[in-house]
XYZ file of C-alpha atoms in Angstrom:
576
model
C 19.039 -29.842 23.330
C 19.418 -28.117 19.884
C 16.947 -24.960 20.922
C 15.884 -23.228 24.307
C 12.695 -25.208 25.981
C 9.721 -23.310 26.608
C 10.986 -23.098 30.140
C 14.451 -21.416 29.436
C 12.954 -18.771 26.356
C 10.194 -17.548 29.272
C 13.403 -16.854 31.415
C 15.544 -15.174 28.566
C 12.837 -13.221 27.635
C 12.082 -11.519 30.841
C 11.983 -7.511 30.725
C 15.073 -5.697 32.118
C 15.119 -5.472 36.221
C 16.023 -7.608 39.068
C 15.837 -11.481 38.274
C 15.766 -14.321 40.423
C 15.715 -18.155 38.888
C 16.277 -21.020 40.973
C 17.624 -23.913 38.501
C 17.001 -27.830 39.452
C 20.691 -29.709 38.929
C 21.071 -30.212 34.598
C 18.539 -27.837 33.960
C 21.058 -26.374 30.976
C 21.679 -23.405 33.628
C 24.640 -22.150 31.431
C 22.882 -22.123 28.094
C 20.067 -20.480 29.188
C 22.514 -17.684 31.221
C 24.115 -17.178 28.321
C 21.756 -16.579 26.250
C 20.154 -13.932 29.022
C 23.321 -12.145 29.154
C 22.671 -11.547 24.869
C 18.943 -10.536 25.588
C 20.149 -8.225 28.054
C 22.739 -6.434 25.306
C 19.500 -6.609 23.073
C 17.422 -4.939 25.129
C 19.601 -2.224 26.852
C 20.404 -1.108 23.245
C 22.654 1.765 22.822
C 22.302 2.759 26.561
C 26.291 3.050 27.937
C 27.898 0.227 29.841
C 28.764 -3.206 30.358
C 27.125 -6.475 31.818
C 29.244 -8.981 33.923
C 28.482 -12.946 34.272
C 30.269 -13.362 37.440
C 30.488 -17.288 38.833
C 32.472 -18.910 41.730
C 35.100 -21.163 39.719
C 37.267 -20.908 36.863
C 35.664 -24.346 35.330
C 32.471 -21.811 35.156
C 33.857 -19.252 33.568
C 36.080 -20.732 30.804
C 32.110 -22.424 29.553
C 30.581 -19.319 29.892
C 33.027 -17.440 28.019
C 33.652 -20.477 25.246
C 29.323 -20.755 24.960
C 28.983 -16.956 25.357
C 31.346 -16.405 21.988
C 30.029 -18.766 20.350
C 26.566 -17.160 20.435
C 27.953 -14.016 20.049
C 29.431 -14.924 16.340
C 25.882 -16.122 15.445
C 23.509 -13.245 17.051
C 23.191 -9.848 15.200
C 24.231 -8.211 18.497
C 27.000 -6.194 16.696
C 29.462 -4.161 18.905
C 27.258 -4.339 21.824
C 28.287 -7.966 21.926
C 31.366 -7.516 22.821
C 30.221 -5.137 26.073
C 29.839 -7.958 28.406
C 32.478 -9.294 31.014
C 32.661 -12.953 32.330
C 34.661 -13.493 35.180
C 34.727 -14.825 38.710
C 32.995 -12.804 41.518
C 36.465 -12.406 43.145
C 38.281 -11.956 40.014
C 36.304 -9.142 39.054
C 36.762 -6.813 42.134
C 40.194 -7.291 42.430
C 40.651 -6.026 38.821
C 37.908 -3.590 39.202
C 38.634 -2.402 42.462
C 41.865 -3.717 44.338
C 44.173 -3.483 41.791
C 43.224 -0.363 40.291
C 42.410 1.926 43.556
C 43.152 -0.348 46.687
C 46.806 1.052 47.347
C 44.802 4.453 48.819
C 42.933 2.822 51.291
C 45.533 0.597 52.232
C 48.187 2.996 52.580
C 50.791 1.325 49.887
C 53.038 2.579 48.024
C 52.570 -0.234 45.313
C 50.008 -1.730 43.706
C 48.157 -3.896 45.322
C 49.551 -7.854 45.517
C 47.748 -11.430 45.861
C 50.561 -13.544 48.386
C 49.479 -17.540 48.952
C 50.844 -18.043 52.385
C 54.199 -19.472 51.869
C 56.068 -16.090 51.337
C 58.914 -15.621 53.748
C 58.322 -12.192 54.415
C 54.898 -13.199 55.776
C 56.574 -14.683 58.699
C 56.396 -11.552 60.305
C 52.749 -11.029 60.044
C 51.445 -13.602 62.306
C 48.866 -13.944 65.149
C 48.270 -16.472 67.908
C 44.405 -17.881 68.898
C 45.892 -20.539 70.842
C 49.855 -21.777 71.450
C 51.566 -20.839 68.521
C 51.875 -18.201 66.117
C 49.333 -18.498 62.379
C 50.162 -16.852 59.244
C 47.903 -14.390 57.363
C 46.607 -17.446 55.401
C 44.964 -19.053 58.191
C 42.862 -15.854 58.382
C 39.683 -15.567 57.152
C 37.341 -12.416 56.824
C 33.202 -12.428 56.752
C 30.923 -10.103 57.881
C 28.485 -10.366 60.751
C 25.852 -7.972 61.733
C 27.073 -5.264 59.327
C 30.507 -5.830 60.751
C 34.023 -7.373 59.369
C 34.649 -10.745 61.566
C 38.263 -12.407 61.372
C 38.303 -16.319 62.045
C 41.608 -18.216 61.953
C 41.538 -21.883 60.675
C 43.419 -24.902 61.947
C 42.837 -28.596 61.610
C 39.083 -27.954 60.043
C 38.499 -25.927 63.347
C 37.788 -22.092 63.340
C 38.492 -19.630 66.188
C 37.156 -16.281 66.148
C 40.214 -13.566 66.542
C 39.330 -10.171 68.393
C 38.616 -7.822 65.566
C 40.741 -5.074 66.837
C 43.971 -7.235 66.617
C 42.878 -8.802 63.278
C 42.414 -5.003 61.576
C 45.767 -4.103 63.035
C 47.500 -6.819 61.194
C 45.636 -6.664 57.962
C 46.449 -2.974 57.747
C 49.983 -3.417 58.737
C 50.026 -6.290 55.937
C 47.893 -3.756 53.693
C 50.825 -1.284 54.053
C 52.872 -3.396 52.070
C 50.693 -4.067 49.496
C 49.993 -7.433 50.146
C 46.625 -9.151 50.596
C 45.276 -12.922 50.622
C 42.504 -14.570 48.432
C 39.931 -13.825 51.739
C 40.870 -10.221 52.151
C 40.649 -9.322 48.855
C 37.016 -8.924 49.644
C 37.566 -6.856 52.308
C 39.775 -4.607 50.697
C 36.916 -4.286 48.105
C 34.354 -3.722 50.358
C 36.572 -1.345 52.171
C 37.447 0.863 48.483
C 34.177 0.974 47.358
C 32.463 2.391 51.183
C 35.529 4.648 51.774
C 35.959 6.124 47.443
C 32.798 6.654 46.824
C 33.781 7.839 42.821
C 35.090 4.521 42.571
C 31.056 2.962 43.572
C 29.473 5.465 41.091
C 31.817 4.653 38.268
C 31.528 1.131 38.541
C 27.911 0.939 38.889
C 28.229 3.012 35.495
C 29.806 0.555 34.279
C 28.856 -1.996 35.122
C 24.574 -1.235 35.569
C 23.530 -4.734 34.894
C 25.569 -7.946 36.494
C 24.252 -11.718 36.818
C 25.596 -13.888 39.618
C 25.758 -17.676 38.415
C 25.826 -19.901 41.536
C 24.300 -17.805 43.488
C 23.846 -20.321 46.022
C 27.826 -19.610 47.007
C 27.123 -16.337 47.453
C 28.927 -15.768 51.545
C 28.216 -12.604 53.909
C 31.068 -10.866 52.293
C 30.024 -11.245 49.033
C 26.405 -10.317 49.882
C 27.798 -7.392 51.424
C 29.611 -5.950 47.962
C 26.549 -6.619 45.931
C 24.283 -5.058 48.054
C 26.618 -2.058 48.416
C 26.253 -2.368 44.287
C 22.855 -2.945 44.383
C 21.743 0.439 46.673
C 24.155 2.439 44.270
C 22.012 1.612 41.166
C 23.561 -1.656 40.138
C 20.879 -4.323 38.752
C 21.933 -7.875 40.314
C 20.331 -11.159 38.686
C 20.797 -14.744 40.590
C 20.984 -17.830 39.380
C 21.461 -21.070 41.360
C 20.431 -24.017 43.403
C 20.348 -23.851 46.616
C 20.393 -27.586 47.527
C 23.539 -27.269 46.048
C 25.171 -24.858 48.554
C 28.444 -26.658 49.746
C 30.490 -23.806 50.919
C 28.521 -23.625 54.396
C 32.123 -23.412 55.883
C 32.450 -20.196 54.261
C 28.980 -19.087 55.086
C 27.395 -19.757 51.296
C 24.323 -21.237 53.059
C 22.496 -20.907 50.415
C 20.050 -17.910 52.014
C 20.174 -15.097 50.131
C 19.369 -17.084 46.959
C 16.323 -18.002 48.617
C 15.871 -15.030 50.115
C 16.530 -12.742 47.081
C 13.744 -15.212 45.427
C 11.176 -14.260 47.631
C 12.174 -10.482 47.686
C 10.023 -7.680 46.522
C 10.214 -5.968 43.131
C 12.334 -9.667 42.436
C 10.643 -11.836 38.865
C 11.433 -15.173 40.297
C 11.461 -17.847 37.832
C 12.430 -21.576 38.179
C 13.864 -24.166 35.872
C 12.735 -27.641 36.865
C 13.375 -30.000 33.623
C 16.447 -32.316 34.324
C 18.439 -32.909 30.791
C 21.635 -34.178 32.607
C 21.071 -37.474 34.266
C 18.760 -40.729 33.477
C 15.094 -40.899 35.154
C 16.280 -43.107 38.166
C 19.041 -41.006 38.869
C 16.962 -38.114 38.774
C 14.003 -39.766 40.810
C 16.648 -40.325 43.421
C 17.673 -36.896 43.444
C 13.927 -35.417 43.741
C 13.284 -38.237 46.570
C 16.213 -36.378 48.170
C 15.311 -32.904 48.366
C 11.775 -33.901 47.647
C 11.097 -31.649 44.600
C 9.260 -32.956 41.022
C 11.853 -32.075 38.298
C 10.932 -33.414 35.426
C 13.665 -35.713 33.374
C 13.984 -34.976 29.687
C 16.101 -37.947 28.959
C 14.746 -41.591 28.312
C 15.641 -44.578 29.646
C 19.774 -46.196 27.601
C 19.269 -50.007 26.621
C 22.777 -50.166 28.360
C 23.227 -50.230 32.768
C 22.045 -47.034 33.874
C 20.713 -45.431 37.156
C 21.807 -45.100 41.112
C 23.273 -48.047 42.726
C 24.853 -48.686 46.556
C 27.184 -51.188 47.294
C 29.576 -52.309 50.387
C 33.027 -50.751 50.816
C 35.371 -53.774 52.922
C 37.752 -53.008 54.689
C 41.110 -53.096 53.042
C 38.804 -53.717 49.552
C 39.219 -50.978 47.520
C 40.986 -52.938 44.660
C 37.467 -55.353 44.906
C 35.352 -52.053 44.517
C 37.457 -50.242 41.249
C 37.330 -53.431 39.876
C 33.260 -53.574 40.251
C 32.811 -50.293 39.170
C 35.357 -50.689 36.412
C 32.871 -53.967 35.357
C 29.951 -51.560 35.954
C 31.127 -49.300 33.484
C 31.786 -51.555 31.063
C 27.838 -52.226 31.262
C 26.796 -48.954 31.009
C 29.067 -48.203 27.869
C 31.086 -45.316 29.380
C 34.280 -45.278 28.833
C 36.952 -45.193 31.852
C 38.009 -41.555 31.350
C 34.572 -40.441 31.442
C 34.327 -41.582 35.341
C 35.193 -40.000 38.295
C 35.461 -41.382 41.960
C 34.395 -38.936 44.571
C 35.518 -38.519 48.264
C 34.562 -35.907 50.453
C 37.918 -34.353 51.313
C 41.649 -34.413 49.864
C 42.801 -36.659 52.333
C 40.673 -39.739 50.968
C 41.305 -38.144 47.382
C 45.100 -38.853 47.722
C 44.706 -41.937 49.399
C 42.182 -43.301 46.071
C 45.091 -41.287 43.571
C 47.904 -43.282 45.606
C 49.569 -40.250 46.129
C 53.018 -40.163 47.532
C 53.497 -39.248 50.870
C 54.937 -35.974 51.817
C 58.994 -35.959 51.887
C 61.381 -33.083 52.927
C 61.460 -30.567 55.086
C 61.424 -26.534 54.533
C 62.376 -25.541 50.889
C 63.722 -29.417 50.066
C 59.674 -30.396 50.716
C 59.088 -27.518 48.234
C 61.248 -29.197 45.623
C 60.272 -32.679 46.309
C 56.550 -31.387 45.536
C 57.802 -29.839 42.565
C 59.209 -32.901 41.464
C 56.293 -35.321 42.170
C 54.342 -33.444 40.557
C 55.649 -32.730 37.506
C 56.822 -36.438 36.659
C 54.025 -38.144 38.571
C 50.897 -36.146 37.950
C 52.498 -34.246 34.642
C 51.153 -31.096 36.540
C 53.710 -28.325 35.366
C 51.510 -25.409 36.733
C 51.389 -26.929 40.047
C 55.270 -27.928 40.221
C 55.873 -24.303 38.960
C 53.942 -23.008 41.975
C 55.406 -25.533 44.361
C 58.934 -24.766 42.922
C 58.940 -20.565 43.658
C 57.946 -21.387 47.581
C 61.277 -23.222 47.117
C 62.988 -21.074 45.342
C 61.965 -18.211 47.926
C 63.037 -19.794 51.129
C 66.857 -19.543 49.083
C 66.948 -16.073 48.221
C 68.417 -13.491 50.998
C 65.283 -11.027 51.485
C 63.183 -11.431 48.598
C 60.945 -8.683 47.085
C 57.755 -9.589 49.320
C 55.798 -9.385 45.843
C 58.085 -11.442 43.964
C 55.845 -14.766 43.923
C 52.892 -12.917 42.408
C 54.939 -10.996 39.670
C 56.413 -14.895 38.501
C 52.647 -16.371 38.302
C 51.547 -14.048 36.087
C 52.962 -12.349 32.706
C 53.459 -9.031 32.310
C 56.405 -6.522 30.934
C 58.299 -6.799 33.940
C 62.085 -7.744 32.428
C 63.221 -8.687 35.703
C 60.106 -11.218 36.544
C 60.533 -12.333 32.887
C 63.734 -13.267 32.818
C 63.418 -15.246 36.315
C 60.606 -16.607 35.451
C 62.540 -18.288 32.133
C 65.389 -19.437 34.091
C 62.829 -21.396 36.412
C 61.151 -23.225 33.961
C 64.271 -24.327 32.093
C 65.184 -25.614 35.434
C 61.695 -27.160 36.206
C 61.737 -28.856 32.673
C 65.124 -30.546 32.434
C 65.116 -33.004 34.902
C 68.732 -33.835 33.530
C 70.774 -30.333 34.464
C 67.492 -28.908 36.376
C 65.192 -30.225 39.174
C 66.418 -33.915 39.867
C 64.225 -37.037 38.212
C 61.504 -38.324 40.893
C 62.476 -41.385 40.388
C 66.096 -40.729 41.909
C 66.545 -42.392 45.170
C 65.374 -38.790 47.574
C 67.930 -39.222 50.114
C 71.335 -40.734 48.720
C 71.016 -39.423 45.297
C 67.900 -36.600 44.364
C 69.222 -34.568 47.435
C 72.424 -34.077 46.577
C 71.499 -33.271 43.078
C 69.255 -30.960 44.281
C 71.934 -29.480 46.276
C 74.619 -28.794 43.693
C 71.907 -27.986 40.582
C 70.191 -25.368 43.039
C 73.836 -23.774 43.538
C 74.131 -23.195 39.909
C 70.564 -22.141 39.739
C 71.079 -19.148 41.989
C 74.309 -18.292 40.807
C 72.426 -17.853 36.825
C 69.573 -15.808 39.128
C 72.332 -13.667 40.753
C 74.068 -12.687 38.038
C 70.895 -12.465 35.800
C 68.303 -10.526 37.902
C 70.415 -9.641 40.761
C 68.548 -11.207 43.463
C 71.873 -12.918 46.233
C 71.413 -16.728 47.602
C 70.889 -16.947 51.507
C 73.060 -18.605 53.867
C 73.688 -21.961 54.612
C 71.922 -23.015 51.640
C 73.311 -26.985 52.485
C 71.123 -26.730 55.731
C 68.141 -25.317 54.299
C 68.402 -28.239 51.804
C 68.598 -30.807 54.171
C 67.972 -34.522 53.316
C 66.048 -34.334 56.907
C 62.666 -36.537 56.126
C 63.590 -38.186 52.900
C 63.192 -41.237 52.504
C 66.072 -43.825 51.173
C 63.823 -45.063 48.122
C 62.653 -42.589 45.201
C 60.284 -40.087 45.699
C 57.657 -41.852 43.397
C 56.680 -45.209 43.540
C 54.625 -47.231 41.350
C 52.213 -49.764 43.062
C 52.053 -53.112 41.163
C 50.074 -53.316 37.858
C 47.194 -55.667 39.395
C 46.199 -52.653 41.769
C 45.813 -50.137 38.997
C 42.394 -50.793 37.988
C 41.480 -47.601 36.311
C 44.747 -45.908 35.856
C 42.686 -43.131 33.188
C 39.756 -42.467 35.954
C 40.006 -38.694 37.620
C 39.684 -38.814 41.492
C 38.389 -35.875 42.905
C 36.659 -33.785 45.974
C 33.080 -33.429 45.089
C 33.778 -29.270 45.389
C 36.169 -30.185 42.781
C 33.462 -30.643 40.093
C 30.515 -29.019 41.234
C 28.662 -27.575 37.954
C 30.115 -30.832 35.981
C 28.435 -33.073 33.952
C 30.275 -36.566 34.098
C 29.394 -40.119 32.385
C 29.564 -42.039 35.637
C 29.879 -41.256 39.205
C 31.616 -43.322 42.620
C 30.979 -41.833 45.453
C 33.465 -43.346 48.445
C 31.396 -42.122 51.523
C 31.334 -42.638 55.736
C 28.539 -43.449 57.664
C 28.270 -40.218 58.654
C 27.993 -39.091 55.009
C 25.580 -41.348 54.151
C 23.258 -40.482 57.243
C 23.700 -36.918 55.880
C 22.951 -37.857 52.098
C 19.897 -40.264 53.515
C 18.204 -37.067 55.407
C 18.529 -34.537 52.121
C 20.046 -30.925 51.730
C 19.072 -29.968 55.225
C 22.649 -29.684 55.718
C 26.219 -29.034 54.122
C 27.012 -32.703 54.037
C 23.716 -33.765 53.156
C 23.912 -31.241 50.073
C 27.661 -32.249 49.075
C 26.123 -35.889 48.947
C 23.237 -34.438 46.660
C 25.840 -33.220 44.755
C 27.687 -35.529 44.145
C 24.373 -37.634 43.102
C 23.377 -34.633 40.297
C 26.720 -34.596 38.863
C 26.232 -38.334 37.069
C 24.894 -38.573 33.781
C 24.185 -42.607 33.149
C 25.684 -43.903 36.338
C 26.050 -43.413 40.353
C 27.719 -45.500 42.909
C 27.538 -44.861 46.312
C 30.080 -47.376 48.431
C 29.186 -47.624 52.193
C 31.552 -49.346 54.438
C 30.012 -53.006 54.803
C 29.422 -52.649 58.549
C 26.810 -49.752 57.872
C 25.368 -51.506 55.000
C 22.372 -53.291 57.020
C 20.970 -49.693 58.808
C 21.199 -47.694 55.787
C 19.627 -50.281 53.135
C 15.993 -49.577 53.710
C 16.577 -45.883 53.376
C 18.142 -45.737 50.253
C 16.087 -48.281 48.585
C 13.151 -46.142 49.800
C 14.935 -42.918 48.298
C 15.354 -45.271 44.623
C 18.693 -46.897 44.604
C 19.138 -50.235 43.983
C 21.707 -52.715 45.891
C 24.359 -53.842 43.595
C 25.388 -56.463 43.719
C 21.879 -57.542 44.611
C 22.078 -59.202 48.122
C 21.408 -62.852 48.021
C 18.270 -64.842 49.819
């Protein structure tokens, strides 16, 4: 797609106001955003202020950005190019509005602070919904009926909390300076209705903003840009709604549609499919039961929307057909992903290691696996401060947040540096992985943490806590090494990515497996009626050339006739 269709110039073109387009999957959503976001510097012309591209993931944002420049470089927008902010939706208010102005509603006396969970100070910020005590991370905040509603979350269950306890704690927490990823939205919402300069300037500012995704747009969300929105504040949306997976956090999907249908809203639609191959795509309108239209023609090579048995104990038997399957269809292995519908089935198709350790030695171990195993450094950086934290005597409660991110703090800096030596040198730092964990990685760990926090102490002044041999305790370590390596006839596609399908929702990928349950497939078989059904339809959009849907092989028989009905095609083909 060299130019804008017909389609996505009518959209770009659109006067200045309130703009609502709901975009089939592959419709070249991002391009045609984009290139809004520069008609929208064109046409506000010299009038003051910026426009923000706000989307739901950073995957989103780093193309938007990358696409945005590069049209930027070519346009003859001049300075008024540079005017425009792309960020995500949360991103944005907390460096609008938390970070700048939140310590005055909350009642700090620093600036505002994102925790994770796994703070030590946070252990005295709990509540209880049923036997024992939850963390502030468990909490979660929406709004229903005009009103702030706190939920906690436990084994995929939520339980409402009684507001007047959940405020109490979130403004004792406040007080500190502290929030989590779900209150930040509150504590936006909460600036912006109790500072009322701090609405009118950033409606100044900000008098034009486009939401991609719009689809993921929750109750809280909704709430800040319609606080936004009554202030002067333009909002656009963009998104699918049969691609609404977030259900759990209340992204239904419904103001998208709603917004659509909204006086005063131009609502547009994109409809033309340039992702995925014509069967794929006449699976996906069977689905939902739309009539995009597919811009691609049909490869020479294997292409389309397949189903095939899962057996039980056989998943060596299935990566090794779709490893043959992809041979066919000319895509190369790195260019696959297999799908599962949570992290638990994601580790077991990565062959993730399981869990060692116990308190900060867990930490470690983490930090360990994941750096030699997965080569993840950020995530064994992040894994190795919740260590580090549970050896310190009484942290600064905003010490975690000031090592994740760089700044001109000396202190932070300096700590910071003395971690990542440690993380890196698996010789005189964190212990090798492959070090049996209990006779010889634990007391490594033991002695090479000593030394650690005598460097921090004397560096940056922060003391070691007590006992530091029973908070590294080889309790729950196994007497083999903490990574393993399964033989080499089980590692069929060692370069193939295995993810959640939230994982790579707005991707466009060669070839798709999809590892579902019956239940997932009964979801998938009835369309985007629900959250499953949609994170099946998903998962379907995201391939290019190729889908696979496994089914276990006892479900096989009552869910044939549907799916060949919706367009895919048994493979291998069942024998007379």
């Amino acid at each position: 797609m060299s130019d804008l269709s017909a389609q996505q110039r009518t959209i770009v073109d659109r006067p200045l106001g309130r703009l609502c387009v709901t975009a089939c999957a592959g419709s070249g959503k991002t391009r045609t955003v984009v290139h809004r976001v520069a008609k929208i510097c064109e046409l506000v012309g010299e009038v003051r202020g910026r426009v923000a591209l706000l989307s739901f993931s950073n995957v989103a944002v780093d193309t938007f950005q990358k696409d945005y420049r590069s049209l930027a470089q070519r346009s003859l927008l001049g300075k008024r190019a540079k005017l425009v902010d792309i960020a995500t939706f949360d991103s944005f208010f907390t460096i609008n509005v938390v970070k700048p102005h939140g310590h005055h509603v909350m009642g700090s006396k620093c600036l505002p602070y994102l925790v994770q969970g796994g703070e030590p100070f946070l252990a005295g910020f709990t509540f209880k919904t049923g036997k024992f005590p939850q963390r502030m991370d468990a909490m979660s905040a929406t709004v229903e009926a005009g009103k702030w509603a706190f939920y906690s979350s436990f084994m995929g269950n939520k339980t409402k909390i009684d507001a007047a306890v959940a405020v109490a704690l979130v403004t004792r927490l406040g007080k500190t300076g502290a929030y989590t990823h779900e209150l930040g939205r509150y504590w936006a919402y909460r600036v912006l209705q109790e500072q009322e300069h701090v609405l009118r300037a950033l409606v100044r500012r900000y008098p034009q903003i486009i939401i991609d995704e719009a689809q993921d747009i929750g109750p809280a969300h909704q709430a800040l840009l319609e606080m936004l929105q009554t202030a002067g504040c333009t909002i656009s949306l963009v998104g699918d709604a049969n691609q609404g997976i977030f259900e759990f956090n209340g992204a239904d999907g419904k103001f998208l549609t709603g917004y659509h249908g909204a006086a005063g809203v131009d609502a547009q639609e994109l409809t033309i499919n340039y992702r995925s191959v014509p069967a794929i795509l006449k699976v996906a309108n069977s689905l939902t039961g739309r009539d995009d239209e597919p811009d691609r023609d049909v490869p020479a090579s294997l292409n389309g929307a397949y189903f095939t048995p899962l057996k039980n104990g056989g998943e060596a038997d299935l990566r090794k057909l779709f490893n043959d399957m992809l041979a066919k269809a000319e895509v190369p292995q790195e260019k696959a992903v297999i799908l599962c519908r949570g992290n638990e089935w994601v580790n077991q198709w990565r062959g993730a290691e399981p869990d060692q350790g116990r308190g900060p030695t867990k930490h470690f171990a983490q930090a360990a696996i994941l750096r030699d195993k997965d080569g993840n450094f950020d995530r064994a950086f992040t894994a190795l401060i919740r260590g580090l934290l549970d050896l310190l005597k009484a942290p600064p409660p905003d010490l975690a947040a000031r090592l994740r991110r760089p700044g001109t703090d000396t202190k932070a800096k300096a700590l910071r540096q003395l971690l990542w030596k440690f993380l890196r040198d698996d010789a005189t730092g964190l212990p090798s992985a492959s070090l049996n964990a209990a006779t010889q990685w634990q007391p490594s760990l033991v002695k090479r943490s000593k030394e650690l926090l005598e460097k921090i102490e004397e560096t940056v002044g922060l003391a070691p806590a007590d006992n530091l041999g029973k908070r590294l305790t080889k309790a729950f370590l196994q007497e083999a090494p903490l990574v393993t390596h399964a033989p080499d006839d089980q590692i069929a596609i060692p370069q193939m990515r295995v993810e959640t399908v939230h994982g790579v929702k707005g991707e466009s990928i060669d070839a798709v497996m999809y590892v579902a349950s019956k239940e997932h497939v009964k979801e998938l078989i009835a369309g985007p009626a629900t959250e499953v059904g949609r994170i099946g339809y998903v998962a379907v959009t995201r391939a290019r050339n190729l889908f696979l849907l496994a089914i276990p092989e006892k479900d096989l028989d009552d869910f044939r006739p549907s799916l060949i009905a919706h367009g895919f095609v048994e493979h291998p083909a069942q024998q007379p």
